[in-house]
PDB file of N, CA and C in Angstrom:
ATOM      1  N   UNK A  18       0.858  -1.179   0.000  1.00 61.00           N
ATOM      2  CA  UNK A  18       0.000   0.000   0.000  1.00 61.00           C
ATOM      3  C   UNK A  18       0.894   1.229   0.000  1.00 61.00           C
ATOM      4  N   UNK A  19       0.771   2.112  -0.907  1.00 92.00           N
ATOM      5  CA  UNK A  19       1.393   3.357  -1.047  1.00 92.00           C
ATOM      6  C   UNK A  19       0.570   4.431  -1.169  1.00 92.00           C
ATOM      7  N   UNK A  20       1.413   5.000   0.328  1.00 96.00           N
ATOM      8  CA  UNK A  20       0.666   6.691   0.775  1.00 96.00           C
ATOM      9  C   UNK A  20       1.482   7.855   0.343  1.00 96.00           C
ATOM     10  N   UNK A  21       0.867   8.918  -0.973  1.00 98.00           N
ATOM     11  CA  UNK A  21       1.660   9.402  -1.046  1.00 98.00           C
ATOM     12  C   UNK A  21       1.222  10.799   0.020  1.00 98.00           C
ATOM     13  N   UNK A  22       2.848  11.291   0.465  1.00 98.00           N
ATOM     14  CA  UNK A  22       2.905  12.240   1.897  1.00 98.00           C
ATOM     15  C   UNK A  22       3.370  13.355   0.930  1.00 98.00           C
ATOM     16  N   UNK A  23       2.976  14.603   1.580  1.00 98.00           N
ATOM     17  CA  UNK A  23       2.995  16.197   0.655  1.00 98.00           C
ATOM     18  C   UNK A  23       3.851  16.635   2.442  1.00 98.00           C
ATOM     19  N   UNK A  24       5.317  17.066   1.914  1.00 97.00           N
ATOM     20  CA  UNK A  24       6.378  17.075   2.889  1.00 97.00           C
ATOM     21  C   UNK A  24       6.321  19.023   2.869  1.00 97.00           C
ATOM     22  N   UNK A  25       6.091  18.978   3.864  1.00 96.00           N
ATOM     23  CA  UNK A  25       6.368  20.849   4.121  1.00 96.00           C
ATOM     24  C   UNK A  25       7.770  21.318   3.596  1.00 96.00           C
ATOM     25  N   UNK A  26       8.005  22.594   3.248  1.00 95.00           N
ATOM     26  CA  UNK A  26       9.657  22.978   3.395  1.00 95.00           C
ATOM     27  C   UNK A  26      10.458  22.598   4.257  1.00 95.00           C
ATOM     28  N   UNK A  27       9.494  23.490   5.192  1.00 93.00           N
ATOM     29  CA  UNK A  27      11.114  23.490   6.571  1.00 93.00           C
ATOM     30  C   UNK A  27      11.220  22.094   7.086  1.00 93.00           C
ATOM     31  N   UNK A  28      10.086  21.083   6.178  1.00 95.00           N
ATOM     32  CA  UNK A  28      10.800  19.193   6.733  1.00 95.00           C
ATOM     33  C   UNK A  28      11.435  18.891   6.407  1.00 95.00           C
ATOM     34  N   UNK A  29      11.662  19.801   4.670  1.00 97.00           N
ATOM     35  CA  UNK A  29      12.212  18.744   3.828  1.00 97.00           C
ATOM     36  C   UNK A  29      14.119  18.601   4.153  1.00 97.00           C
ATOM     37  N   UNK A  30      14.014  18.938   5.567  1.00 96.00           N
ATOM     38  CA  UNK A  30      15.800  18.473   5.686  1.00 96.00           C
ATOM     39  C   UNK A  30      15.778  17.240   6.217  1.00 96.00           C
ATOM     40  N   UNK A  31      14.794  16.840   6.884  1.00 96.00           N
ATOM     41  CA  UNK A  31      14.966  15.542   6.768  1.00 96.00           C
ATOM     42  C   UNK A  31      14.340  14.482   5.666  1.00 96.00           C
ATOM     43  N   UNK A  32      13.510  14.878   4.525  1.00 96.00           N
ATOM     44  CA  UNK A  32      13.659  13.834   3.923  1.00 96.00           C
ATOM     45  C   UNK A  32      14.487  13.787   2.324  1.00 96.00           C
ATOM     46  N   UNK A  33      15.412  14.735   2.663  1.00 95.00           N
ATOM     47  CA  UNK A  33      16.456  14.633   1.356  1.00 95.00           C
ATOM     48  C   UNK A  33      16.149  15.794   0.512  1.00 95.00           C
ATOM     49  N   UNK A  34      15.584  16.899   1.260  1.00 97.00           N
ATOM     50  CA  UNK A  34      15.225  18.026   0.147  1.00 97.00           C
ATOM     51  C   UNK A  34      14.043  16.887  -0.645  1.00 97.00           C
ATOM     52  N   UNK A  35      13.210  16.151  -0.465  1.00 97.00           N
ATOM     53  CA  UNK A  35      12.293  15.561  -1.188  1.00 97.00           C
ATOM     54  C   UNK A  35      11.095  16.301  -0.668  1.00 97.00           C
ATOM     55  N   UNK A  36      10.348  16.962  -1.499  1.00 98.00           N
ATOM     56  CA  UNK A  36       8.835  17.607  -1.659  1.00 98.00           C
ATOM     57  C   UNK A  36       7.677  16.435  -1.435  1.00 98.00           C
ATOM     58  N   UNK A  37       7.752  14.855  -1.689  1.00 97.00           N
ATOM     59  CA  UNK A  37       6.840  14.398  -1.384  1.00 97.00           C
ATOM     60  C   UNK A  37       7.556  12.657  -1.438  1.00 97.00           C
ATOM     61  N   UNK A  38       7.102  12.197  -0.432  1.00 97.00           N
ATOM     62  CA  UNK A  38       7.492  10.819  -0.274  1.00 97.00           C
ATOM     63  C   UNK A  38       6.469   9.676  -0.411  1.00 97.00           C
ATOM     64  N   UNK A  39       6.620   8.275  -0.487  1.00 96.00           N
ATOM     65  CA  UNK A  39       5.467   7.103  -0.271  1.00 96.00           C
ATOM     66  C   UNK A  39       6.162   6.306   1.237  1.00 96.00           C
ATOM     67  N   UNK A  40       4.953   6.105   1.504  1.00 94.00           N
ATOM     68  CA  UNK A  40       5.392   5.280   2.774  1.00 94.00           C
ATOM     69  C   UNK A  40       3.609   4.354   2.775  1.00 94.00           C
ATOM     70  N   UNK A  41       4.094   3.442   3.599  1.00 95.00           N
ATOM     71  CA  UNK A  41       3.159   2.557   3.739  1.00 95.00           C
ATOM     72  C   UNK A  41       2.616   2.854   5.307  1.00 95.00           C
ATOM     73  N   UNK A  42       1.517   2.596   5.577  1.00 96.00           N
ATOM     74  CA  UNK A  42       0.491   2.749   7.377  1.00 96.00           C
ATOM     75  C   UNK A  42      -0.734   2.548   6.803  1.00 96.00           C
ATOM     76  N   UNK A  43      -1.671   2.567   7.637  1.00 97.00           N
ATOM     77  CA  UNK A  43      -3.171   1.842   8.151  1.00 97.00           C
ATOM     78  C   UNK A  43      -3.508   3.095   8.257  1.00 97.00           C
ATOM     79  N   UNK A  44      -2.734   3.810   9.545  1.00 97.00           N
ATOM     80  CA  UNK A  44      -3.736   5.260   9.807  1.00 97.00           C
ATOM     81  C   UNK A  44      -2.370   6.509   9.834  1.00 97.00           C
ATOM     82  N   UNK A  45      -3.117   7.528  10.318  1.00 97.00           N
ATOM     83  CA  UNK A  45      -1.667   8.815  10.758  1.00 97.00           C
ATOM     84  C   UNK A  45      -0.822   8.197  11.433  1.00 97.00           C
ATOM     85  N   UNK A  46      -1.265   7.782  12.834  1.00 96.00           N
ATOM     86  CA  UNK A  46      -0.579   7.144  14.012  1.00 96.00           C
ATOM     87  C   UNK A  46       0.626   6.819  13.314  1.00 96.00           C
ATOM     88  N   UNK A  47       0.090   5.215  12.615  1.00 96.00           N
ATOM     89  CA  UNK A  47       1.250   4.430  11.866  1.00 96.00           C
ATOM     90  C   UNK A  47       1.955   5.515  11.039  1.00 96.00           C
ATOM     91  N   UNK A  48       1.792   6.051  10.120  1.00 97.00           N
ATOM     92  CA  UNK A  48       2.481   6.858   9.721  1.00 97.00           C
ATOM     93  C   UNK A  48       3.174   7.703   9.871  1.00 97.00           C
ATOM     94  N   UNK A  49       2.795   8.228  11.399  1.00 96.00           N
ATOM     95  CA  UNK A  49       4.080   9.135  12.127  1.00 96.00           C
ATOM     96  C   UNK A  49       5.359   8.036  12.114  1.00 96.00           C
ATOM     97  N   UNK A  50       4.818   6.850  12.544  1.00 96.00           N
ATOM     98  CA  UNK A  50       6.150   6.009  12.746  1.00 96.00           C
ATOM     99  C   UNK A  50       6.829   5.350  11.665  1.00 96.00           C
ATOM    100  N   UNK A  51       6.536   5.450  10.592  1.00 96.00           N
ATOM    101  CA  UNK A  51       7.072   5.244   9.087  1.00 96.00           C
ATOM    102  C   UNK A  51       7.932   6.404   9.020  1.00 96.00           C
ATOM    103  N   UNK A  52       7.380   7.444   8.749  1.00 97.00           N
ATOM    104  CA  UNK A  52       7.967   8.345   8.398  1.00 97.00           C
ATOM    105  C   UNK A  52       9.043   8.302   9.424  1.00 97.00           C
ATOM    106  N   UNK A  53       9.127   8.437  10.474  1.00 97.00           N
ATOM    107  CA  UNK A  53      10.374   8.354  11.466  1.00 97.00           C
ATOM    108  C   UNK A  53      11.072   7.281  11.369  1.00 97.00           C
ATOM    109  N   UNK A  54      10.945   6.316  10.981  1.00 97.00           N
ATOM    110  CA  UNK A  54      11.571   4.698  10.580  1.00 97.00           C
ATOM    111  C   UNK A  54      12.558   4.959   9.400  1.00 97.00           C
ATOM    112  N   UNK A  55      12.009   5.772   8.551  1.00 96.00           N
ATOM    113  CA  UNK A  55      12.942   6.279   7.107  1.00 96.00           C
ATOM    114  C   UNK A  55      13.402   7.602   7.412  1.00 96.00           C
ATOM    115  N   UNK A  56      12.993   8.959   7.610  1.00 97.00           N
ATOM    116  CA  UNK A  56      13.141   9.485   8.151  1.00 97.00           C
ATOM    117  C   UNK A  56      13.705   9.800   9.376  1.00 97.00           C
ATOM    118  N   UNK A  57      14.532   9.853  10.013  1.00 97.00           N
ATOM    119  CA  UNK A  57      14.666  10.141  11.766  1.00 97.00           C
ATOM    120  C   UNK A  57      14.814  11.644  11.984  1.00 97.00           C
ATOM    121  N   UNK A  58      13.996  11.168  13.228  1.00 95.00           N
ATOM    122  CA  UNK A  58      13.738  12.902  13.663  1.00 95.00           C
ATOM    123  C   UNK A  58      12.761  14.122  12.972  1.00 95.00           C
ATOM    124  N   UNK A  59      12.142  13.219  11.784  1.00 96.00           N
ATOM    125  CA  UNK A  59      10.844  13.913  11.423  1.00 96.00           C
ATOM    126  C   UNK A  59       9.495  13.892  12.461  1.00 96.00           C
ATOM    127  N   UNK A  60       9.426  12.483  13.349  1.00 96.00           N
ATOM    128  CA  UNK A  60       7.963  12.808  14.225  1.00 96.00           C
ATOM    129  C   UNK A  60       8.120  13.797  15.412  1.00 96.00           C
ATOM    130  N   UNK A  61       9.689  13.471  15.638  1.00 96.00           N
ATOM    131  CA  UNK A  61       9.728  14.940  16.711  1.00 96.00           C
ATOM    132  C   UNK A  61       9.326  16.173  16.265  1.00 96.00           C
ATOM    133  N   UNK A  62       9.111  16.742  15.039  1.00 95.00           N
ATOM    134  CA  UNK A  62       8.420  17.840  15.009  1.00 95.00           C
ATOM    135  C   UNK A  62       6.851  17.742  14.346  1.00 95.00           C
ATOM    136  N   UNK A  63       6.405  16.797  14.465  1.00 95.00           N
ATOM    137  CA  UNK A  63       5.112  16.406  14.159  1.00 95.00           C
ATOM    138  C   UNK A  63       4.372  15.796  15.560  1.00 95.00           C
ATOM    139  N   UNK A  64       5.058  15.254  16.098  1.00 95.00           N
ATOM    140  CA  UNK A  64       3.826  14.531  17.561  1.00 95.00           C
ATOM    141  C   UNK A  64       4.789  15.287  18.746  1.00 95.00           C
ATOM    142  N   UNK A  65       4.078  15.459  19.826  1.00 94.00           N
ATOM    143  CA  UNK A  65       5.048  15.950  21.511  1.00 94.00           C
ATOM    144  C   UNK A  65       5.617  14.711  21.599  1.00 94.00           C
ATOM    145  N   UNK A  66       5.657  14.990  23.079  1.00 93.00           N
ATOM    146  CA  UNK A  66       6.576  13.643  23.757  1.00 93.00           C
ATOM    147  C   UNK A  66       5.665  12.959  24.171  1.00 93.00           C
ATOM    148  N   UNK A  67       4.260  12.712  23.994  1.00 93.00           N
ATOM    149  CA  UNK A  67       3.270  12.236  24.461  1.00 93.00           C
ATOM    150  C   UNK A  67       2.970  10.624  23.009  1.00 93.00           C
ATOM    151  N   UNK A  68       3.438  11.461  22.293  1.00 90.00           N
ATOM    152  CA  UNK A  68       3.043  11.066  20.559  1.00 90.00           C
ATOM    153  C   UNK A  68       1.819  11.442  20.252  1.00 90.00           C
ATOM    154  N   UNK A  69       1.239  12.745  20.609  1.00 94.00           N
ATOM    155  CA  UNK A  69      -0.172  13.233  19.798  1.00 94.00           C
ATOM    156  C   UNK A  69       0.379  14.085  18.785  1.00 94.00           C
ATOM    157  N   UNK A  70      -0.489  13.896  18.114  1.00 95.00           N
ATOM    158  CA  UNK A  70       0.115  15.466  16.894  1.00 95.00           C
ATOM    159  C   UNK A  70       0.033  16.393  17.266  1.00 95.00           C
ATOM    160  N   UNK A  71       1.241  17.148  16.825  1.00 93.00           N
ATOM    161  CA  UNK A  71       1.340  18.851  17.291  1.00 93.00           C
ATOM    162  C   UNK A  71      -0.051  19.830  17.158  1.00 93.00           C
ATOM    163  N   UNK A  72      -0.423  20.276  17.683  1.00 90.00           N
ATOM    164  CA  UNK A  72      -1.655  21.636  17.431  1.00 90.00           C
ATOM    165  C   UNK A  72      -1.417  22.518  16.433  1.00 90.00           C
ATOM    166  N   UNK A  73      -0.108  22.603  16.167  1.00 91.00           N
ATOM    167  CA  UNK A  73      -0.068  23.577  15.185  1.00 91.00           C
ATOM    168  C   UNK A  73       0.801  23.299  14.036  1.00 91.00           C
ATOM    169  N   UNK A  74       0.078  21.722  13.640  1.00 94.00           N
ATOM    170  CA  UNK A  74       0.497  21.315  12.423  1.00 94.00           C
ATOM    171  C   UNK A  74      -0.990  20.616  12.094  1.00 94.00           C
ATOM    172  N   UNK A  75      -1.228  20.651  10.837  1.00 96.00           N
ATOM    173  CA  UNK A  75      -2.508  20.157  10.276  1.00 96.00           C
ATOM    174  C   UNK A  75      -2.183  19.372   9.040  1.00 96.00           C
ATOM    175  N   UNK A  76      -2.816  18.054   9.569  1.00 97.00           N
ATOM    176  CA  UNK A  76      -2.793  16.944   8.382  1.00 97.00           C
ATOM    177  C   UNK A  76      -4.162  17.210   7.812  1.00 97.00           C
ATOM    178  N   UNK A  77      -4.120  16.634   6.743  1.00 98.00           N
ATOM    179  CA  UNK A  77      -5.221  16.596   5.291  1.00 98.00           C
ATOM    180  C   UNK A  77      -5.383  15.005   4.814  1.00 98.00           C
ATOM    181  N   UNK A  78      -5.750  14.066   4.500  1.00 98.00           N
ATOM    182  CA  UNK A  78      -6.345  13.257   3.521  1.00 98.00           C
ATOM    183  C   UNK A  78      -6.935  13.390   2.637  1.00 98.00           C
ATOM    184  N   UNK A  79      -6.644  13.657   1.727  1.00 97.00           N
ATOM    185  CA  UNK A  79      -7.103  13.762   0.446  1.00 97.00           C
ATOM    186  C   UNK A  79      -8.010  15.148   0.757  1.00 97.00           C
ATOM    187  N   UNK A  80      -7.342  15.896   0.935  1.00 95.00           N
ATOM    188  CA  UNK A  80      -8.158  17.382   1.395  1.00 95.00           C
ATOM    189  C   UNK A  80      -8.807  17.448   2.563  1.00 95.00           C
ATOM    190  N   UNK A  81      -9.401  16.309   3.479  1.00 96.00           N
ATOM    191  CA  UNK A  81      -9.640  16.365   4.450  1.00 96.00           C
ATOM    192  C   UNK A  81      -9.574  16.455   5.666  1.00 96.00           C
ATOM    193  N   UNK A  82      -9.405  17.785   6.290  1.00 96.00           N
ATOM    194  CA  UNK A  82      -9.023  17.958   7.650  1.00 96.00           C
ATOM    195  C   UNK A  82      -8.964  17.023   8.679  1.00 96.00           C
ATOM    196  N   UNK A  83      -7.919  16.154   9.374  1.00 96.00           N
ATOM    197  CA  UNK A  83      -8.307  14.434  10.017  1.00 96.00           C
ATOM    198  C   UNK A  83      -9.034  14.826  11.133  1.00 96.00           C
ATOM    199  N   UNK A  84      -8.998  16.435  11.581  1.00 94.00           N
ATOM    200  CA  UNK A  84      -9.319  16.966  12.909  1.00 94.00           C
ATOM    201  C   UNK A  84     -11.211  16.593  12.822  1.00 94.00           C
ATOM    202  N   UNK A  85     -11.518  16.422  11.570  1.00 95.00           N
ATOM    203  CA  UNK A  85     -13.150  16.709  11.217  1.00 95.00           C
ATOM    204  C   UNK A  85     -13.203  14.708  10.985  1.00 95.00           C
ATOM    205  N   UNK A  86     -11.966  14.121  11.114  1.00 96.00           N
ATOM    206  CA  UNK A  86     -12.142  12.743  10.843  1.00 96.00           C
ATOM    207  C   UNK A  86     -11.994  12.113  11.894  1.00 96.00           C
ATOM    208  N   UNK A  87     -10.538  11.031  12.498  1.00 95.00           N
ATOM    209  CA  UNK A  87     -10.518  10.670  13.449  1.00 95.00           C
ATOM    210  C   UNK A  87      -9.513  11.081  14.088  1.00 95.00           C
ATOM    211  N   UNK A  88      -8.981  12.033  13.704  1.00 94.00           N
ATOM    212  CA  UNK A  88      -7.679  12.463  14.399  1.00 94.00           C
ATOM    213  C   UNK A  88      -6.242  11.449  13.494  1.00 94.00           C
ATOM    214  N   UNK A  89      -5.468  10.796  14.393  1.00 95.00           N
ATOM    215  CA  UNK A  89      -4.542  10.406  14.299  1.00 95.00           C
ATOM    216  C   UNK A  89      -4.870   8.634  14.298  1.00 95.00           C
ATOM    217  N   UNK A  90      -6.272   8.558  14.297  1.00 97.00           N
ATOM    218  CA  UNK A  90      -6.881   7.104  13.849  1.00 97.00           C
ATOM    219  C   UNK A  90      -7.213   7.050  12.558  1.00 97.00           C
ATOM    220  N   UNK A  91      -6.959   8.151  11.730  1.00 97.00           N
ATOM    221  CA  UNK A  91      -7.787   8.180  10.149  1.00 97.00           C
ATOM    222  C   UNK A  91      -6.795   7.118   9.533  1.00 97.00           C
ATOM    223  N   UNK A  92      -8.144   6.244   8.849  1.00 97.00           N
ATOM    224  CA  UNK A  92      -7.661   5.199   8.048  1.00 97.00           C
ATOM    225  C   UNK A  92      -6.942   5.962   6.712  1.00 97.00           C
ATOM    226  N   UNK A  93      -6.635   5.065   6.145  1.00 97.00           N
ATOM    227  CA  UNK A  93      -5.528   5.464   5.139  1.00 97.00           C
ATOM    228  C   UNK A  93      -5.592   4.071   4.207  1.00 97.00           C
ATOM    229  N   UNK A  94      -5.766   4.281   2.564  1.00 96.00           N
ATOM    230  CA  UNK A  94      -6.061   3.387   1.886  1.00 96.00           C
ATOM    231  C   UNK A  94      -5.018   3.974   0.875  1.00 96.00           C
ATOM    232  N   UNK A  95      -4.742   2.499  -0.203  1.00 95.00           N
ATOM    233  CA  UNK A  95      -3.994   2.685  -1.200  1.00 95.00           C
ATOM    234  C   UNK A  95      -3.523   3.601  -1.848  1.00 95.00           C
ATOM    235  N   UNK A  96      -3.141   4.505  -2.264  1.00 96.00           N
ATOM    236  CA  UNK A  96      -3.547   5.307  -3.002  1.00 96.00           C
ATOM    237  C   UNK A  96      -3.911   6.988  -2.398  1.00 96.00           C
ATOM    238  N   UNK A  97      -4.162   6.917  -1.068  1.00 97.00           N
ATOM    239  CA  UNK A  97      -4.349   8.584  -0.489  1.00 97.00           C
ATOM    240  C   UNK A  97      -3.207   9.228  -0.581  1.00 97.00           C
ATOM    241  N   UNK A  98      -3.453  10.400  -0.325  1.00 98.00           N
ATOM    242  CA  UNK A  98      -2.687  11.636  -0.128  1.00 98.00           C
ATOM    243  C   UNK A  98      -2.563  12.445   1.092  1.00 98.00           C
ATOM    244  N   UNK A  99      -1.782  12.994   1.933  1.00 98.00           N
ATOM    245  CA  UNK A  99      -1.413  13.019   2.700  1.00 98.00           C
ATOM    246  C   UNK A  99      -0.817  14.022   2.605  1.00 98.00           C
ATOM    247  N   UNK A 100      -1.517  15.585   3.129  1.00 98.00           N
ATOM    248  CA  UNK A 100      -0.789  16.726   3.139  1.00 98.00           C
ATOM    249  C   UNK A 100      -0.144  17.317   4.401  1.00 98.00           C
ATOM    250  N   UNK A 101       0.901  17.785   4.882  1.00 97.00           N
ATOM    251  CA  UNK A 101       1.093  17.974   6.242  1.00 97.00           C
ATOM    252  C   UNK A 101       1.528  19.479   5.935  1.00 97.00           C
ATOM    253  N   UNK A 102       1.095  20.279   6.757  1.00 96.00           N
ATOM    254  CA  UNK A 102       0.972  21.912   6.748  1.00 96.00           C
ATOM    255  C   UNK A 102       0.896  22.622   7.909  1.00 96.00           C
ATOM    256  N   UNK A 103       2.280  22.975   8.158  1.00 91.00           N
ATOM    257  CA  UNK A 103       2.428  23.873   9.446  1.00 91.00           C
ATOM    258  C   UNK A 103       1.551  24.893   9.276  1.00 91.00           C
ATOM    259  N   UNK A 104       0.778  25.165  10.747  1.00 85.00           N
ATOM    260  CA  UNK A 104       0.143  26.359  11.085  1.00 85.00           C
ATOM    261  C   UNK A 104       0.573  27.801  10.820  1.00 85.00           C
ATOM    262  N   UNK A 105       0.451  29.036  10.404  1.00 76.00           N
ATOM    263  CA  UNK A 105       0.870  29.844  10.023  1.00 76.00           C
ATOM    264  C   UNK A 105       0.134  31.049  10.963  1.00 76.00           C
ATOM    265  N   UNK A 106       1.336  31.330  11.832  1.00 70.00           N
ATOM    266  CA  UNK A 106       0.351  33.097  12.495  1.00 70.00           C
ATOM    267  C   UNK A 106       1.093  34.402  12.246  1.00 70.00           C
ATOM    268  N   UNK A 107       0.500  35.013  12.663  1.00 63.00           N
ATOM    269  CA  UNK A 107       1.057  36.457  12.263  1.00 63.00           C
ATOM    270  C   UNK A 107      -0.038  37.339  11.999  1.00 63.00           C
ATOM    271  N   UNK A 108       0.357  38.782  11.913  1.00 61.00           N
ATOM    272  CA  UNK A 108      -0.205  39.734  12.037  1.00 61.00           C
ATOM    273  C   UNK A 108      -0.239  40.714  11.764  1.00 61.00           C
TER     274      UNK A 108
END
């Protein structure tokens, strides 16, 4: 099963200057830990020390906010997309 992941800028030092990767998981959860399995040191700036996802990073599925889905339980099928998008403030 291949998830393709939409990699922010300021991640892309850890995944090779690569803009978008495939990784395989069931849900986010799993996929924080993929991505850190190939990646290291990418879920530290995606989950606390708790392993919840950061507040002020927002995942997408296929455009869909996971916050309006299951959180960090959203299933994940063949073929999705997977946008990850730091929060942006200012004023």
């Amino acid at each position: 099963m291949a998830i393709k992941v939409l990699i922010p800028t300021p991640l892309q030092k850890f995944t090779n200057n690569e803009a978008t990767v495939e990784c395989d998981a069931a849900n986010i959860g799993g996929l924080m830990d993929t991505l850190d399995s190939h990646f290291p040191g990418i879920k530290a700036r995606l989950c606390d020390d708790q392993g919840e996802l950061r507040r002020f990073v927002n995942f997408y599925v296929n455009s869909e906010d996971i916050r309006f889905l299951d959180g960090k339980d959203t299933a994940l099928s063949d073929g999705d997309e997977v946008s990850i998008v730091p929060a942006v403030a200012g004023g």
